[in-house]
């Protein structure tokens, strides 16, 4: 139970030995979502609104998480969303996502966002990237186990290792913040 909203959500079944779930290769759930940007997607500067890109990122990552886990998965956190270049009306945006790492009930999904002009034959340019953590849930919204991801290439193995580093930092940051809040409460501060 690595995500904050899942603390204490384990059931009595957790004490029983769990059957090993067979792993799935990275390619089994990798996907690309493509969308042409229109005037409805723009911000006040006339470029595509970052929130539109974030929704596409979450949609693609959610599809990958659901495919990998074999059922519903919910967004637990977005660790990082980097906007590298603006996206314009008329751009064909490709959102490429894959599972980088799996825990017991959670998965990190890495996403690359590429854009190209819809009517030109120039290569797509990377315009963004993101890392999201998804939790697999059952019909009652309770956490459920996910299959381990099996990296297939050197790039997949590097992404898996980097995801483990991000997880370690995420957990350490959460622990330090909770400790700070407890110290402040003990000192009488009402935040």
Coordinates of C-alpha atoms in Angstrom, one line a residue:
X1 CA 0.0 0.0 0.0
X2 CA 2.3 2.7 -1.2
X3 CA -0.2 5.5 -1.8
X4 CA -1.6 7.7 0.9
X5 CA -5.3 7.2 0.4
X6 CA -4.8 3.4 0.7
X7 CA -3.3 3.3 4.2
X8 CA -5.3 1.0 6.3
X9 CA -7.3 -0.3 3.3
X10 CA -5.9 -3.9 3.6
X11 CA -8.4 -6.6 4.2
X12 CA -8.2 -9.7 6.4
X13 CA -7.2 -11.6 3.3
X14 CA -3.8 -9.8 3.4
X15 CA -2.5 -12.0 6.1
X16 CA -3.1 -15.1 4.0
X17 CA -0.4 -16.1 1.6
X18 CA -1.0 -14.6 -1.8
X19 CA -0.7 -16.5 -5.1
X20 CA 2.0 -15.1 -7.4
X21 CA 0.6 -13.1 -10.2
X22 CA 2.4 -13.7 -13.5
X23 CA 4.2 -10.7 -14.9
X24 CA 3.3 -8.8 -18.0
X25 CA 5.8 -7.4 -20.5
X26 CA 6.0 -3.6 -20.9
X27 CA 4.7 -3.9 -24.5
X28 CA 1.5 -5.7 -23.4
X29 CA -0.1 -2.4 -22.2
X30 CA 1.9 0.3 -24.1
X31 CA -0.4 2.6 -26.0
X32 CA -0.6 5.8 -28.0
X33 CA -3.5 8.2 -28.0
X34 CA -3.6 10.8 -30.8
X35 CA -5.8 13.9 -31.1
X36 CA -5.9 17.0 -33.3
X37 CA -5.9 20.2 -31.4
X38 CA -8.7 22.7 -32.3
X39 CA -9.7 26.3 -31.2
X40 CA -11.7 24.7 -28.4
X41 CA -8.4 23.6 -26.8
X42 CA -6.8 27.0 -26.6
X43 CA -5.8 29.3 -23.7
X44 CA -5.7 33.1 -23.7
X45 CA -2.4 33.1 -25.5
X46 CA -3.8 31.2 -28.4
X47 CA -1.8 28.0 -27.8
X48 CA -3.3 24.7 -26.4
X49 CA -4.2 24.9 -22.8
X50 CA -1.9 22.9 -20.5
X51 CA -5.0 21.4 -18.8
X52 CA -6.1 19.9 -22.2
X53 CA -2.7 18.2 -22.5
X54 CA -2.8 17.0 -18.9
X55 CA -6.2 15.4 -19.5
X56 CA -4.9 13.6 -22.6
X57 CA -1.9 12.4 -20.5
X58 CA -4.2 11.2 -17.8
X59 CA -6.5 9.4 -20.3
X60 CA -3.6 7.6 -22.0
X61 CA -2.0 6.7 -18.7
X62 CA -5.3 5.4 -17.3
X63 CA -5.8 3.2 -20.4
X64 CA -2.3 1.7 -19.9
X65 CA -2.9 1.2 -16.2
X66 CA -6.2 -0.5 -16.8
X67 CA -4.7 -2.7 -19.5
X68 CA -1.8 -3.7 -17.3
X69 CA -3.8 -4.4 -14.2
X70 CA -6.6 -6.1 -16.0
X71 CA -9.3 -3.8 -14.6
X72 CA -10.1 -0.4 -13.2
X73 CA -7.3 1.8 -12.0
X74 CA -7.5 5.3 -10.6
X75 CA -5.0 8.2 -10.7
X76 CA -3.3 8.4 -7.3
X77 CA -0.7 11.1 -8.1
X78 CA 1.1 13.0 -10.9
X79 CA 4.7 13.2 -9.9
X80 CA 5.8 15.4 -12.7
X81 CA 4.4 17.1 -15.7
X82 CA 6.9 19.0 -17.9
X83 CA 5.8 21.2 -20.8
X84 CA 8.8 21.5 -23.1
X85 CA 7.2 23.4 -26.1
X86 CA 3.9 25.0 -26.8
X87 CA 1.2 23.0 -28.7
X88 CA -0.7 24.9 -31.4
X89 CA -4.1 24.6 -33.0
X90 CA -3.8 22.2 -35.9
X91 CA -1.1 20.1 -34.2
X92 CA -1.7 16.4 -34.1
X93 CA -0.7 15.4 -30.6
X94 CA 0.5 11.8 -29.8
X95 CA 0.5 10.8 -26.2
X96 CA 2.6 7.6 -25.7
X97 CA 2.3 5.8 -22.4
X98 CA 3.7 2.7 -20.7
X99 CA 4.0 1.1 -17.3
X100 CA 7.5 1.7 -15.9
X101 CA 7.2 0.1 -12.5
X102 CA 4.7 -1.8 -10.4
X103 CA 4.3 -2.2 -6.7
X104 CA 1.7 -4.4 -4.9
X105 CA -1.3 -2.4 -5.9
X106 CA 0.1 0.6 -7.7
X107 CA 1.9 1.4 -11.0
X108 CA 4.0 4.2 -12.3
X109 CA 3.1 5.1 -15.9
X110 CA 5.5 7.2 -18.0
X111 CA 4.1 9.4 -20.7
X112 CA 5.7 11.2 -23.6
X113 CA 3.8 13.9 -25.5
X114 CA 4.7 14.5 -29.1
X115 CA 3.2 17.0 -31.6
X116 CA 3.4 17.5 -35.4
X117 CA 1.5 19.6 -37.8
X118 CA -1.6 17.8 -39.1
X119 CA -0.9 18.7 -42.7
X120 CA 2.9 18.4 -42.9
X121 CA 5.2 15.4 -43.1
X122 CA 7.8 16.7 -40.6
X123 CA 8.7 14.4 -37.7
X124 CA 6.9 14.8 -34.4
X125 CA 8.6 16.8 -31.7
X126 CA 8.5 16.0 -28.0
X127 CA 6.5 18.7 -26.3
X128 CA 6.0 17.2 -22.8
X129 CA 6.4 14.3 -20.4
X130 CA 4.8 13.1 -17.2
X131 CA 4.9 10.4 -14.6
X132 CA 1.7 9.3 -12.9
X133 CA 1.0 6.7 -10.2
X134 CA -2.2 4.7 -10.6
X135 CA -3.8 2.3 -8.1
X136 CA -5.7 -0.7 -9.2
X137 CA -9.1 -1.0 -7.6
X138 CA -11.9 -3.6 -7.4
X139 CA -15.6 -3.1 -7.8
X140 CA -15.8 -1.6 -4.3
X141 CA -13.0 0.8 -4.9
X142 CA -10.6 -1.2 -2.7
X143 CA -7.0 -1.7 -3.8
X144 CA -6.2 -4.9 -5.7
X145 CA -3.0 -6.5 -6.7
X146 CA -1.4 -5.8 -10.0
X147 CA 0.9 -8.1 -12.1
X148 CA 4.6 -7.2 -12.0
X149 CA 5.8 -5.4 -15.1
X150 CA 8.6 -7.2 -17.0
X151 CA 10.9 -4.7 -18.8
X152 CA 11.8 -6.0 -22.2
X153 CA 14.5 -3.5 -23.5
X154 CA 17.4 -1.6 -22.0
X155 CA 15.3 1.5 -22.2
X156 CA 12.5 -0.3 -20.3
X157 CA 15.0 -1.4 -17.7
X158 CA 16.4 2.2 -17.3
X159 CA 12.8 3.5 -16.9
X160 CA 12.1 0.9 -14.3
X161 CA 15.2 1.9 -12.3
X162 CA 14.3 5.6 -12.6
X163 CA 10.8 4.9 -11.4
X164 CA 12.1 3.1 -8.3
X165 CA 14.2 6.2 -7.5
X166 CA 11.1 8.5 -7.9
X167 CA 9.1 6.2 -5.6
X168 CA 11.8 6.3 -3.0
X169 CA 11.9 10.1 -3.1
X170 CA 8.0 10.3 -3.1
X171 CA 7.8 8.1 0.0
X172 CA 10.7 10.0 1.8
X173 CA 9.1 13.3 1.0
X174 CA 5.7 12.1 2.4
X175 CA 7.4 10.8 5.5
X176 CA 9.2 14.0 6.2
X177 CA 6.1 16.1 5.7
X178 CA 4.1 13.9 8.1
X179 CA 6.9 14.2 10.7
X180 CA 7.0 18.0 10.3
X181 CA 3.3 18.2 10.8
X182 CA 3.5 16.0 13.9
X183 CA 6.3 18.1 15.4
X184 CA 4.3 21.3 14.7
X185 CA 1.2 19.8 16.3
X186 CA 3.2 18.8 19.4
X187 CA 4.5 22.3 19.6
X188 CA 0.9 23.6 19.7
X189 CA 0.7 25.0 16.2
X190 CA -2.8 24.7 14.6
X191 CA -2.2 24.6 10.9

